[in-house]
Amino acid sequence: MVATARRIQQACSHCSVAHLCLPYSLDPVEISRLESQISFDRSVTAGDQLFAQGDQLKALYAISKGSFKTAVVDANGLEQIMGFYFPGDLLGLDALGEQTHQCTATAIENAAVCRLPFHQLEGLLTQLPSLRSRLMRLMGQALTDDEQQLLAMGQKNSEGRLATLLLNFSRRRAMRNLDSTTVYLNMKRADLANYLGMRVETISRVLGHLQSQGILDRKRKEVKILDLAALHTRAGSTAWVADD
Amino acid sequence: MVATARRIQQACSHCSVAHLCLPYSLDPVEISRLESQISFDRSVTAGDQLFAQGDQLKALYAISKGSFKTAVVDANGLEQIMGFYFPGDLLGLDALGEQTHQCTATAIENAAVCRLPFHQLEGLLTQLPSLRSRLMRLMGQALTDDEQQLLAMGQKNSEGRLATLLLNFSRRRAMRNLDSTTVYLNMKRADLANYLGMRVETISRVLGHLQSQGILDRKRKEVKILDLAALHTRAGSTAWVADD
DNA sequence: CGATTGTTTGAGGAATATCAATATGTGTGG
DNA sequence: CCACACATATTGATATTCCTCAAACAATCG
């Protein structure tokens, strides 16, 4: 019984985040061809790496449960957290160019992923034009996401960047039909700080500030958004010109 | 005579930056098929837009002469310069996902571009797998470039970011077999400042500082790199911890 | 429950933004 | 070709954000 139930769940067609994931816009036949190549729901322990910067591309991974961070290290040893990823997100896209992973993906908490061997995926690419265009679209989105983050880093102050991240997480929860008034900052403050280009102390202070203004309410890693409009205002504020 | 000479130059196979551009890694037959779709060396006046954010994707553009900047504007009206582009660079890649341009491309100086109608290009994509993989690689590079810039924005101080940009421009000149000890900052200070997430005054001061240290020598927009090693050191310096 | 790791709070300082003034460059009409 | 007007770049003085360092507090794990 349990085994049967699991088998049923282990298919894109029954996945609650398929609309965010690779299958989106594929027809049922195409999806079943895709499914035949996937190994579903492989569990990943918190702290484990899915792949590391420099690794040869062997597979793409779709998150089915939990969350991940990606990071790059440059020649000088500087590390930058590049993003946080949730169920339905695809990991490994940045390896499609050079066939080599350009970042390291690490599980933030216990997680599970669906593994898409690249060999088989590449075969499907020529046979399924819609899969190719889907992959291109996902790469384009990754590009756009990076550019949004660049805009935040260049044009917004600490409060604006943090508010932007909270709204981003909120929106992504909404896309997963989860309560978008609550977000979970499960990653370490240090990772969040690195991602946002600020110090952990500043994160604390800004969160405290937003809470004291009645915009947020937090308990532990859980952050409740009380005043969405105000948060949007803060997120849109340009750098170095606080409107208080 | 002149016309003949121009005709000969108007082909990827005779282009001095073909190794950076789309044809790279294509064989002669494939290149000639590509060439047949291109309209070469269309001139663009300084300040003109090649395409604007929101425009439908009609073509990709390869720069044959001059330089361009790209910029995005977000919902709050904040503008971010996303990059600067030189001969051999391809413009419009970020439209491949949504079939809509995600940024605006503007000529910094009088320039010329080769135009690749997307319709025809898309047709070639299915026929020439090497072209598809080339395009994917270029998208991957765009992604990596954005990530390098994100790292600079998050981890480096003003001097580090500016030094990083100078080295970036220098390296790109080297790839074009140009003198890599000289770079040209042809864009306005305001664009440079926006791109680097700082103010024009800070650019002036940092450039002045680097010059007073004997690392740079500038006259007008031309910047000569006198001490490459020192510039690398500055570029690698982390934010907020200057090593003087 | 102690040790270790991660988070928050406080005081002071450094980097860089802002504002103001000057200098330099660029285009235009006479 | 010059002179004027306007745009752009530099320099100086001050203000502000956010980092740094230090310490207390909280959570996690054996």
Coordinates of C-alpha atoms (C1' of nucleotides) in Angstrom, one line a residue:
Chain A
M1 CA 0.0 0.0 0.0
V2 CA 2.6 2.5 1.1
A3 CA 4.8 1.4 -1.7
T4 CA 2.0 1.9 -4.2
A5 CA 1.2 5.3 -2.9
R6 CA 4.9 6.3 -3.1
R7 CA 5.0 5.0 -6.7
I8 CA 2.1 7.1 -7.6
Q9 CA 3.6 10.2 -6.1
Q10 CA 6.8 9.5 -7.9
A11 CA 5.8 11.0 -11.1
C12 CA 5.8 14.5 -12.5
S13 CA 2.2 14.2 -13.4
H14 CA 1.3 13.9 -9.7
C15 CA 3.8 16.4 -8.4
S16 CA 2.4 19.5 -6.7
V17 CA 5.2 21.8 -8.2
A18 CA 5.3 20.4 -11.7
H19 CA 4.0 23.7 -13.0
L20 CA 7.2 25.3 -11.8
C21 CA 9.5 22.5 -12.9
L22 CA 10.8 21.1 -16.1
P23 CA 7.5 19.4 -17.2
Y24 CA 5.6 22.6 -17.5
S25 CA 4.2 23.2 -21.0
L26 CA 5.0 19.6 -22.0
D27 CA 2.1 17.4 -23.1
P28 CA 1.4 14.1 -21.3
V29 CA 3.2 11.9 -23.7
E30 CA 6.3 14.1 -23.5
I31 CA 6.1 14.1 -19.7
S32 CA 6.0 10.4 -19.6
R33 CA 9.1 10.2 -21.8
L34 CA 10.8 12.6 -19.4
E35 CA 9.6 10.7 -16.3
S36 CA 11.1 7.5 -17.6
Q37 CA 14.6 9.1 -17.2
I38 CA 14.1 10.5 -13.8
S39 CA 15.1 8.9 -10.5
F40 CA 12.6 10.4 -8.1
D41 CA 12.9 11.7 -4.5
R42 CA 16.4 10.9 -3.6
S43 CA 16.9 12.1 -0.1
V44 CA 19.7 14.6 0.7
T45 CA 20.9 15.3 4.2
A46 CA 21.3 18.8 5.5
G47 CA 24.7 20.1 4.7
D48 CA 25.3 17.6 1.8
Q49 CA 26.4 18.9 -1.5
L50 CA 24.4 17.9 -4.6
F51 CA 27.3 19.0 -6.8
A52 CA 30.4 21.1 -6.4
Q53 CA 31.9 24.0 -8.5
G54 CA 34.1 22.4 -11.1
D55 CA 32.4 19.0 -11.1
Q56 CA 31.5 17.7 -14.5
L57 CA 27.8 17.9 -15.3
K58 CA 26.2 14.5 -14.8
A59 CA 22.7 15.5 -14.0
L60 CA 20.2 18.2 -13.3
Y61 CA 18.3 18.1 -10.1
A62 CA 14.7 19.2 -9.3
I63 CA 14.0 19.9 -5.7
S64 CA 11.1 17.9 -4.4
K65 CA 11.5 18.7 -0.7
G66 CA 13.6 21.0 1.5
S67 CA 15.8 23.9 0.4
F68 CA 19.3 24.5 -1.1
K69 CA 21.8 27.2 -1.4
T70 CA 24.3 27.7 -4.3
A71 CA 27.6 29.4 -3.9
V72 CA 30.6 30.3 -6.1
V73 CA 34.2 30.9 -5.0
D74 CA 36.5 33.1 -7.1
A75 CA 40.2 33.0 -7.7
N76 CA 40.8 35.0 -4.6
G77 CA 38.9 32.7 -2.4
L78 CA 36.0 35.1 -2.0
E79 CA 32.7 33.2 -1.6
Q80 CA 29.3 34.5 -2.8
I81 CA 26.0 32.8 -2.1
M82 CA 24.2 33.0 -5.4
G83 CA 20.8 31.9 -4.5
F84 CA 18.3 29.9 -2.4
Y85 CA 16.2 27.2 -3.9
F86 CA 12.9 25.5 -3.0
P87 CA 10.7 22.6 -4.2
G88 CA 10.1 22.8 -7.9
D89 CA 13.3 24.7 -8.6
L90 CA 15.8 23.2 -10.9
L91 CA 19.5 23.0 -9.9
G92 CA 22.4 22.7 -12.2
L93 CA 21.3 24.9 -15.1
D94 CA 24.5 27.0 -15.0
A95 CA 26.4 23.9 -16.0
L96 CA 24.7 23.7 -19.4
G97 CA 27.1 26.0 -21.0
E98 CA 30.5 24.6 -20.1
Q99 CA 29.2 21.1 -19.1
T100 CA 30.8 21.8 -15.8
H101 CA 29.1 23.0 -12.6
Q102 CA 29.8 26.7 -12.0
C103 CA 28.6 26.7 -8.4
T104 CA 28.3 24.4 -5.4
A105 CA 24.8 23.4 -4.3
T106 CA 24.3 22.5 -0.7
A107 CA 21.2 21.3 1.2
I108 CA 20.2 23.8 3.8
E109 CA 18.0 21.3 5.6
N110 CA 17.1 17.6 5.0
A111 CA 15.8 17.5 1.4
A112 CA 14.9 15.4 -1.5
V113 CA 15.6 15.8 -5.2
C114 CA 14.6 14.2 -8.5
R115 CA 17.7 13.4 -10.6
L116 CA 17.7 13.9 -14.3
P117 CA 20.8 12.3 -15.9
F118 CA 22.1 14.8 -18.4
H119 CA 22.9 12.2 -21.0
Q120 CA 19.4 11.1 -21.3
L121 CA 18.1 14.6 -21.0
E122 CA 20.3 15.7 -23.9
G123 CA 18.9 12.9 -26.0
L124 CA 15.4 14.1 -25.3
L125 CA 16.4 17.6 -26.2
T126 CA 16.7 16.8 -29.9
Q127 CA 13.5 14.8 -29.8
L128 CA 11.3 17.2 -27.8
P129 CA 11.6 20.8 -29.1
S130 CA 9.3 21.9 -26.3
L131 CA 11.7 20.5 -23.7
R132 CA 14.5 22.5 -25.3
S133 CA 12.5 25.7 -25.3
R134 CA 11.5 25.0 -21.7
L135 CA 15.1 24.6 -20.7
M136 CA 16.0 27.9 -22.5
R137 CA 13.2 29.6 -20.7
L138 CA 14.5 28.4 -17.3
M139 CA 18.0 29.6 -18.2
G140 CA 16.5 32.9 -19.1
Q141 CA 14.7 33.1 -15.8
A142 CA 17.9 32.3 -14.0
L143 CA 19.5 35.2 -15.9
T144 CA 16.6 37.5 -15.0
D145 CA 16.8 36.5 -11.3
D146 CA 20.5 37.3 -11.2
E147 CA 19.8 40.6 -12.8
Q148 CA 17.1 41.5 -10.3
Q149 CA 19.6 40.7 -7.5
L150 CA 22.2 42.8 -9.2
L151 CA 19.8 45.7 -9.3
A152 CA 19.0 45.3 -5.6
M153 CA 22.7 45.1 -4.8
G154 CA 23.5 48.2 -6.8
Q155 CA 20.5 50.4 -6.1
K156 CA 19.1 49.5 -2.7
N157 CA 20.3 49.9 0.8
S158 CA 20.3 47.1 3.4
E159 CA 16.7 47.5 4.3
G160 CA 15.7 47.5 0.7
R161 CA 17.7 44.4 -0.1
L162 CA 16.3 42.5 2.8
A163 CA 12.8 43.5 2.1
T164 CA 13.2 42.5 -1.5
L165 CA 14.4 39.1 -0.4
L166 CA 11.4 38.6 2.0
L167 CA 9.0 39.6 -0.8
N168 CA 10.8 37.2 -3.2
F169 CA 10.5 34.3 -0.8
S170 CA 6.9 35.3 -0.2
R171 CA 6.1 35.3 -3.9
R172 CA 7.7 32.0 -4.4
R173 CA 5.6 30.5 -1.6
A174 CA 2.5 31.9 -3.3
M175 CA 3.5 30.1 -6.5
R176 CA 3.6 26.9 -4.6
N177 CA 0.2 27.5 -3.1
L178 CA 1.7 28.0 0.4
D179 CA 0.8 30.8 2.8
S180 CA 2.6 33.8 1.3
T181 CA 2.2 35.9 4.5
T182 CA 4.8 33.7 6.2
V183 CA 8.4 33.0 5.0
Y184 CA 11.0 30.8 6.6
L185 CA 14.6 31.9 6.8
N186 CA 16.0 28.4 7.3
M187 CA 19.5 29.3 6.2
K188 CA 22.1 30.6 8.5
R189 CA 22.3 34.3 9.1
A190 CA 25.8 34.2 7.7
D191 CA 24.6 32.8 4.3
L192 CA 21.8 35.3 4.2
A193 CA 24.2 38.1 5.0
N194 CA 26.7 36.9 2.3
Y195 CA 23.9 36.7 -0.2
L196 CA 22.6 40.2 0.5
G197 CA 26.1 41.7 0.7
M198 CA 25.9 42.7 4.3
R199 CA 26.9 41.6 7.8
V200 CA 24.9 39.3 10.1
E201 CA 24.6 42.1 12.6
T202 CA 23.0 44.3 10.1
I203 CA 20.5 41.6 9.2
S204 CA 19.5 41.4 12.9
R205 CA 19.2 45.1 13.2
V206 CA 17.1 45.6 10.1
L207 CA 14.8 42.7 11.0
G208 CA 14.5 44.2 14.4
H209 CA 13.7 47.5 12.9
L210 CA 11.0 46.1 10.6
Q211 CA 9.5 44.3 13.5
S212 CA 9.4 47.4 15.7
Q213 CA 7.6 49.1 12.9
G214 CA 4.9 46.4 12.9
I215 CA 5.8 45.3 9.4
L216 CA 7.1 41.9 10.5
D217 CA 6.6 39.5 13.3
R218 CA 9.2 36.8 13.8
K219 CA 9.6 33.8 16.0
R220 CA 12.8 31.9 15.3
K221 CA 13.3 31.3 11.6
E222 CA 9.6 32.0 10.9
V223 CA 8.8 35.5 9.7
K224 CA 5.2 36.7 9.4
I225 CA 4.6 39.6 7.0
L226 CA 2.1 41.9 8.7
D227 CA 2.2 44.9 6.4
L228 CA 2.8 43.8 2.8
A229 CA 2.4 47.3 1.4
A230 CA 4.9 48.8 3.8
L231 CA 7.3 46.0 2.9
H232 CA 7.0 46.8 -0.7
T233 CA 7.7 50.4 0.0
R234 CA 10.9 49.5 1.9
A235 CA 11.9 47.1 -0.9
G236 CA 11.5 49.8 -3.5
S237 CA 13.5 52.4 -1.6
T238 CA 16.7 53.4 -3.4
A239 CA 20.0 53.2 -1.7
W240 CA 21.2 55.9 0.6
V241 CA 18.0 57.9 0.6
A242 CA 15.8 56.5 3.4
D243 CA 12.3 58.0 3.4
D244 CA 11.8 57.0 7.1
Chain B
M1 CA 36.9 47.9 -55.6
V2 CA 35.9 49.3 -52.3
A3 CA 32.6 47.5 -52.6
T4 CA 34.4 44.2 -53.2
A5 CA 36.6 44.8 -50.2
R6 CA 33.5 45.5 -48.1
R7 CA 31.8 42.4 -49.3
I8 CA 34.7 40.3 -48.4
Q9 CA 34.9 41.8 -44.9
Q10 CA 31.2 41.2 -44.5
A11 CA 31.5 37.6 -43.6
C12 CA 32.0 35.8 -40.4
S13 CA 34.9 33.9 -41.9
H14 CA 36.8 37.2 -42.4
C15 CA 35.8 38.8 -39.1
S16 CA 38.5 39.5 -36.6
V17 CA 36.3 38.6 -33.6
A18 CA 34.6 35.5 -35.0
H19 CA 36.3 33.5 -32.3
L20 CA 34.4 35.3 -29.7
C21 CA 31.1 35.4 -31.6
L22 CA 28.4 33.0 -32.6
P23 CA 30.4 31.2 -35.4
Y24 CA 33.0 29.9 -33.0
S25 CA 33.2 26.1 -33.1
L26 CA 31.1 25.9 -36.2
D27 CA 32.6 24.3 -39.3
P28 CA 32.9 26.2 -42.5
V29 CA 29.7 24.8 -44.0
E30 CA 27.8 25.7 -40.9
I31 CA 29.3 29.1 -40.9
S32 CA 28.3 29.8 -44.5
R33 CA 24.7 28.7 -43.7
L34 CA 24.7 31.1 -40.7
E35 CA 26.2 33.9 -42.8
S36 CA 23.4 33.6 -45.3
Q37 CA 21.0 34.8 -42.7
I38 CA 23.0 37.7 -41.4
S39 CA 22.8 41.3 -42.4
F40 CA 26.2 42.7 -41.8
D41 CA 27.6 45.9 -40.4
R42 CA 24.4 47.9 -39.9
S43 CA 25.5 51.2 -38.4
V44 CA 24.1 52.5 -35.2
T45 CA 24.4 56.1 -34.0
A46 CA 25.6 56.9 -30.5
G47 CA 22.7 56.9 -28.1
D48 CA 20.5 54.8 -30.4
Q49 CA 18.7 51.8 -28.9
L50 CA 19.2 48.4 -30.6
F51 CA 16.2 47.1 -28.7
A52 CA 14.2 48.1 -25.6
Q53 CA 13.1 46.2 -22.5
G54 CA 9.7 44.7 -23.3
D55 CA 10.2 44.5 -27.1
Q56 CA 9.5 41.3 -28.8
L57 CA 12.5 39.4 -29.8
K58 CA 13.1 39.9 -33.5
A59 CA 16.8 39.4 -33.8
L60 CA 20.1 38.9 -32.0
Y61 CA 22.9 41.4 -32.7
A62 CA 26.6 40.8 -32.8
I63 CA 28.6 43.9 -32.3
S64 CA 31.1 44.5 -35.1
K65 CA 32.2 48.0 -34.1
G66 CA 31.8 50.4 -31.1
S67 CA 30.3 49.6 -27.7
F68 CA 27.0 49.2 -26.1
K69 CA 25.5 49.2 -22.6
T70 CA 22.4 47.3 -21.4
A71 CA 20.1 48.4 -18.7
V72 CA 17.0 47.2 -16.9
V73 CA 14.4 49.2 -15.1
D74 CA 12.3 47.6 -12.4
A75 CA 8.8 48.2 -11.2
N76 CA 9.9 51.0 -8.9
G77 CA 11.7 52.8 -11.7
L78 CA 15.1 51.9 -10.5
E79 CA 17.5 51.5 -13.3
Q80 CA 20.5 49.2 -13.3
I81 CA 23.2 49.1 -16.0
M82 CA 23.7 45.4 -16.5
G83 CA 26.8 45.3 -18.7
F84 CA 29.0 46.9 -21.3
Y85 CA 29.6 45.2 -24.6
F86 CA 32.3 45.3 -27.3
P87 CA 32.9 44.0 -30.8
G88 CA 32.3 40.2 -31.0
D89 CA 29.8 40.3 -28.1
L90 CA 26.3 39.1 -28.8
L91 CA 23.3 41.2 -27.7
G92 CA 19.8 40.0 -27.0
L93 CA 20.5 36.6 -25.4
D94 CA 18.4 37.4 -22.4
A95 CA 15.4 37.4 -24.7
L96 CA 15.7 33.8 -25.7
G97 CA 13.7 32.6 -22.7
E98 CA 10.6 34.8 -22.9
Q99 CA 11.0 35.8 -26.5
T100 CA 10.9 39.3 -25.2
H101 CA 13.9 41.6 -24.5
Q102 CA 14.6 41.8 -20.8
C103 CA 16.8 44.9 -21.1
T104 CA 17.5 47.9 -23.2
A105 CA 20.6 48.0 -25.3
T106 CA 22.0 51.4 -26.2
A107 CA 25.0 52.4 -28.3
I108 CA 27.6 54.2 -26.2
E109 CA 29.4 55.5 -29.3
N110 CA 28.8 55.2 -33.0
A111 CA 28.8 51.5 -33.7
A112 CA 27.9 48.8 -36.1
V113 CA 26.2 45.5 -35.6
C114 CA 25.5 42.3 -37.5
R115 CA 21.8 41.4 -37.3
L116 CA 20.6 37.8 -36.9
P117 CA 16.9 37.5 -37.5
F118 CA 15.6 35.2 -34.8
H119 CA 13.2 33.4 -37.1
Q120 CA 16.0 32.2 -39.3
L121 CA 18.3 31.5 -36.4
E122 CA 15.6 29.4 -34.8
G123 CA 15.3 27.4 -38.0
L124 CA 19.0 26.8 -38.0
L125 CA 18.9 25.7 -34.4
T126 CA 17.2 22.4 -35.1
Q127 CA 19.4 21.8 -38.1
L128 CA 22.7 22.7 -36.5
P129 CA 23.2 21.1 -33.1
S130 CA 26.5 22.8 -32.8
L131 CA 24.8 26.2 -33.1
R132 CA 22.4 25.2 -30.4
S133 CA 25.2 24.2 -28.1
R134 CA 27.1 27.4 -28.9
L135 CA 24.1 29.5 -28.0
M136 CA 23.7 27.6 -24.7
R137 CA 27.4 28.2 -24.0
L138 CA 27.0 31.9 -24.6
M139 CA 23.9 32.0 -22.3
G140 CA 26.0 30.1 -19.7
Q141 CA 28.7 32.7 -20.0
A142 CA 26.2 35.5 -19.6
L143 CA 25.1 33.8 -16.4
T144 CA 28.6 33.4 -15.2
D145 CA 29.4 37.1 -16.0
D146 CA 26.4 38.2 -13.9
E147 CA 27.5 36.0 -11.1
Q148 CA 31.0 37.4 -11.1
Q149 CA 29.5 40.9 -10.9
L150 CA 27.3 39.8 -8.1
L151 CA 30.3 38.5 -6.2
A152 CA 32.1 41.8 -6.8
M153 CA 29.0 43.8 -5.6
G154 CA 28.6 41.6 -2.5
Q155 CA 32.2 41.1 -1.5
K156 CA 34.3 44.0 -2.7
N157 CA 34.6 47.6 -1.8
S158 CA 34.5 50.5 -4.3
E159 CA 38.2 50.2 -5.1
G160 CA 37.9 46.4 -5.6
R161 CA 34.9 46.7 -7.9
L162 CA 36.5 49.4 -10.0
A163 CA 39.7 47.5 -10.2
T164 CA 37.8 44.4 -11.2
L165 CA 36.1 46.3 -14.0
L166 CA 39.3 47.6 -15.3
L167 CA 40.8 44.1 -15.3
N168 CA 37.7 42.8 -17.0
F169 CA 37.9 45.4 -19.8
S170 CA 41.6 44.7 -20.1
R171 CA 41.1 41.0 -20.5
R172 CA 38.4 41.5 -23.0
R173 CA 40.8 43.7 -25.1
A174 CA 43.4 40.9 -24.9
M175 CA 40.9 38.5 -26.3
R176 CA 40.5 40.8 -29.2
N177 CA 44.2 41.1 -29.7
L178 CA 44.2 44.7 -28.6
D179 CA 46.7 46.3 -26.2
S180 CA 45.5 45.0 -22.9
T181 CA 47.5 47.6 -20.9
T182 CA 45.1 50.3 -22.0
V183 CA 41.4 50.4 -21.5
Y184 CA 38.9 53.0 -22.7
L185 CA 36.1 54.2 -20.4
N186 CA 33.9 55.6 -23.2
M187 CA 30.7 55.4 -21.2
K188 CA 29.5 58.2 -19.0
R189 CA 30.7 58.2 -15.4
A190 CA 27.0 58.0 -14.4
D191 CA 26.6 54.7 -16.2
L192 CA 29.9 53.4 -14.8
A193 CA 28.8 54.4 -11.4
N194 CA 25.4 52.9 -11.7
Y195 CA 26.9 49.6 -13.0
L196 CA 29.4 49.5 -10.1
G197 CA 26.8 50.5 -7.5
M198 CA 28.5 53.7 -6.4
R199 CA 28.5 57.4 -7.1
V200 CA 30.3 59.3 -9.8
E201 CA 32.3 61.2 -7.2
T202 CA 33.6 58.0 -5.8
I203 CA 34.7 56.8 -9.2
S204 CA 36.7 60.0 -9.6
R205 CA 38.3 59.6 -6.2
V206 CA 39.2 56.0 -6.6
L207 CA 40.6 56.5 -10.1
G208 CA 42.6 59.5 -8.7
H209 CA 43.8 57.3 -5.8
L210 CA 44.9 54.5 -8.1
Q211 CA 46.7 57.1 -10.3
S212 CA 48.5 58.7 -7.4
Q213 CA 49.7 55.2 -6.4
G214 CA 51.3 54.8 -9.8
I215 CA 48.9 52.0 -10.7
L216 CA 47.1 53.8 -13.5
D217 CA 47.8 56.7 -15.8
R218 CA 44.8 58.4 -17.4
K219 CA 44.2 61.0 -20.0
R220 CA 40.6 61.6 -20.7
K221 CA 38.7 58.3 -21.2
E222 CA 41.9 56.4 -21.9
V223 CA 43.3 54.5 -18.9
K224 CA 46.8 53.0 -19.0
I225 CA 47.5 50.2 -16.6
L226 CA 51.0 50.7 -15.2
D227 CA 51.0 48.0 -12.5
L228 CA 48.9 45.0 -13.3
A229 CA 49.9 43.1 -10.3
A230 CA 48.9 45.9 -7.9
L231 CA 45.6 46.2 -9.7
H232 CA 44.9 42.5 -9.3
T233 CA 45.6 42.9 -5.6
R234 CA 43.2 45.8 -5.3
A235 CA 40.6 43.8 -7.3
G236 CA 40.9 40.9 -4.9
S237 CA 40.5 42.9 -1.8
T238 CA 37.4 42.1 0.2
A239 CA 34.9 44.7 1.2
W240 CA 35.5 46.8 4.2
V241 CA 38.9 45.4 4.9
A242 CA 41.4 47.5 3.0
D243 CA 45.0 46.4 3.2
D244 CA 46.3 49.8 2.2
Chain C
dC1 C1' 23.9 19.6 30.8
dG2 C1' 28.1 21.5 29.2
dA3 C1' 30.3 22.8 24.9
dT4 C1' 29.9 24.7 20.6
dT5 C1' 27.7 27.3 17.3
dG6 C1' 24.7 30.8 15.9
dT7 C1' 22.1 35.3 16.9
dT8 C1' 21.3 39.7 19.0
dT9 C1' 22.7 44.1 21.1
dG10 C1' 25.8 48.0 22.0
dA11 C1' 29.5 51.6 21.1
dG12 C1' 32.6 53.6 18.0
dG13 C1' 34.8 54.1 13.5
dA14 C1' 35.6 53.7 8.5
dA15 C1' 33.9 53.8 3.9
dT16 C1' 31.3 56.3 1.0
dA17 C1' 27.1 59.1 0.0
dT18 C1' 25.6 63.9 -0.2
dC19 C1' 25.9 68.7 -1.1
dA20 C1' 28.3 72.5 -3.0
dA21 C1' 31.7 74.6 -5.8
dT22 C1' 34.9 74.5 -9.5
dA23 C1' 36.9 72.7 -13.7
dT24 C1' 36.8 70.6 -18.0
dG25 C1' 34.7 69.0 -22.1
dT26 C1' 31.3 69.3 -26.0
dG27 C1' 28.2 71.0 -29.1
dT28 C1' 25.9 75.0 -31.5
dG29 C1' 25.0 79.3 -33.6
dG30 C1' 27.1 83.5 -35.1
Chain D
dC1 C1' 36.7 79.4 -35.9
dC2 C1' 35.2 81.5 -31.7
dA3 C1' 32.2 82.2 -27.9
dC4 C1' 28.7 80.9 -25.3
dA5 C1' 25.8 77.5 -23.0
dC6 C1' 25.2 73.1 -21.3
dA7 C1' 26.6 68.7 -20.0
dT8 C1' 30.0 66.1 -17.6
dA9 C1' 33.8 65.4 -14.4
dT10 C1' 36.6 66.5 -10.4
dT11 C1' 37.5 68.2 -5.8
dG12 C1' 36.3 69.6 -1.0
dA13 C1' 33.6 69.5 3.3
dT14 C1' 30.1 67.2 5.9
dA15 C1' 26.7 63.5 6.9
dT16 C1' 25.1 58.9 7.1
dT17 C1' 25.1 54.1 6.5
dC18 C1' 26.9 50.2 7.8
dC19 C1' 30.9 47.8 9.3
dT20 C1' 34.0 46.4 13.2
dC21 C1' 34.8 44.7 17.6
dA22 C1' 33.1 43.1 22.0
dA23 C1' 30.0 41.0 24.8
dA24 C1' 25.7 38.9 26.1
dC25 C1' 22.2 35.8 24.8
dA26 C1' 20.0 31.7 22.6
dA27 C1' 19.9 27.4 20.4
dT28 C1' 21.8 23.0 19.0
dC29 C1' 24.2 18.7 19.6
dG30 C1' 26.7 15.3 21.7

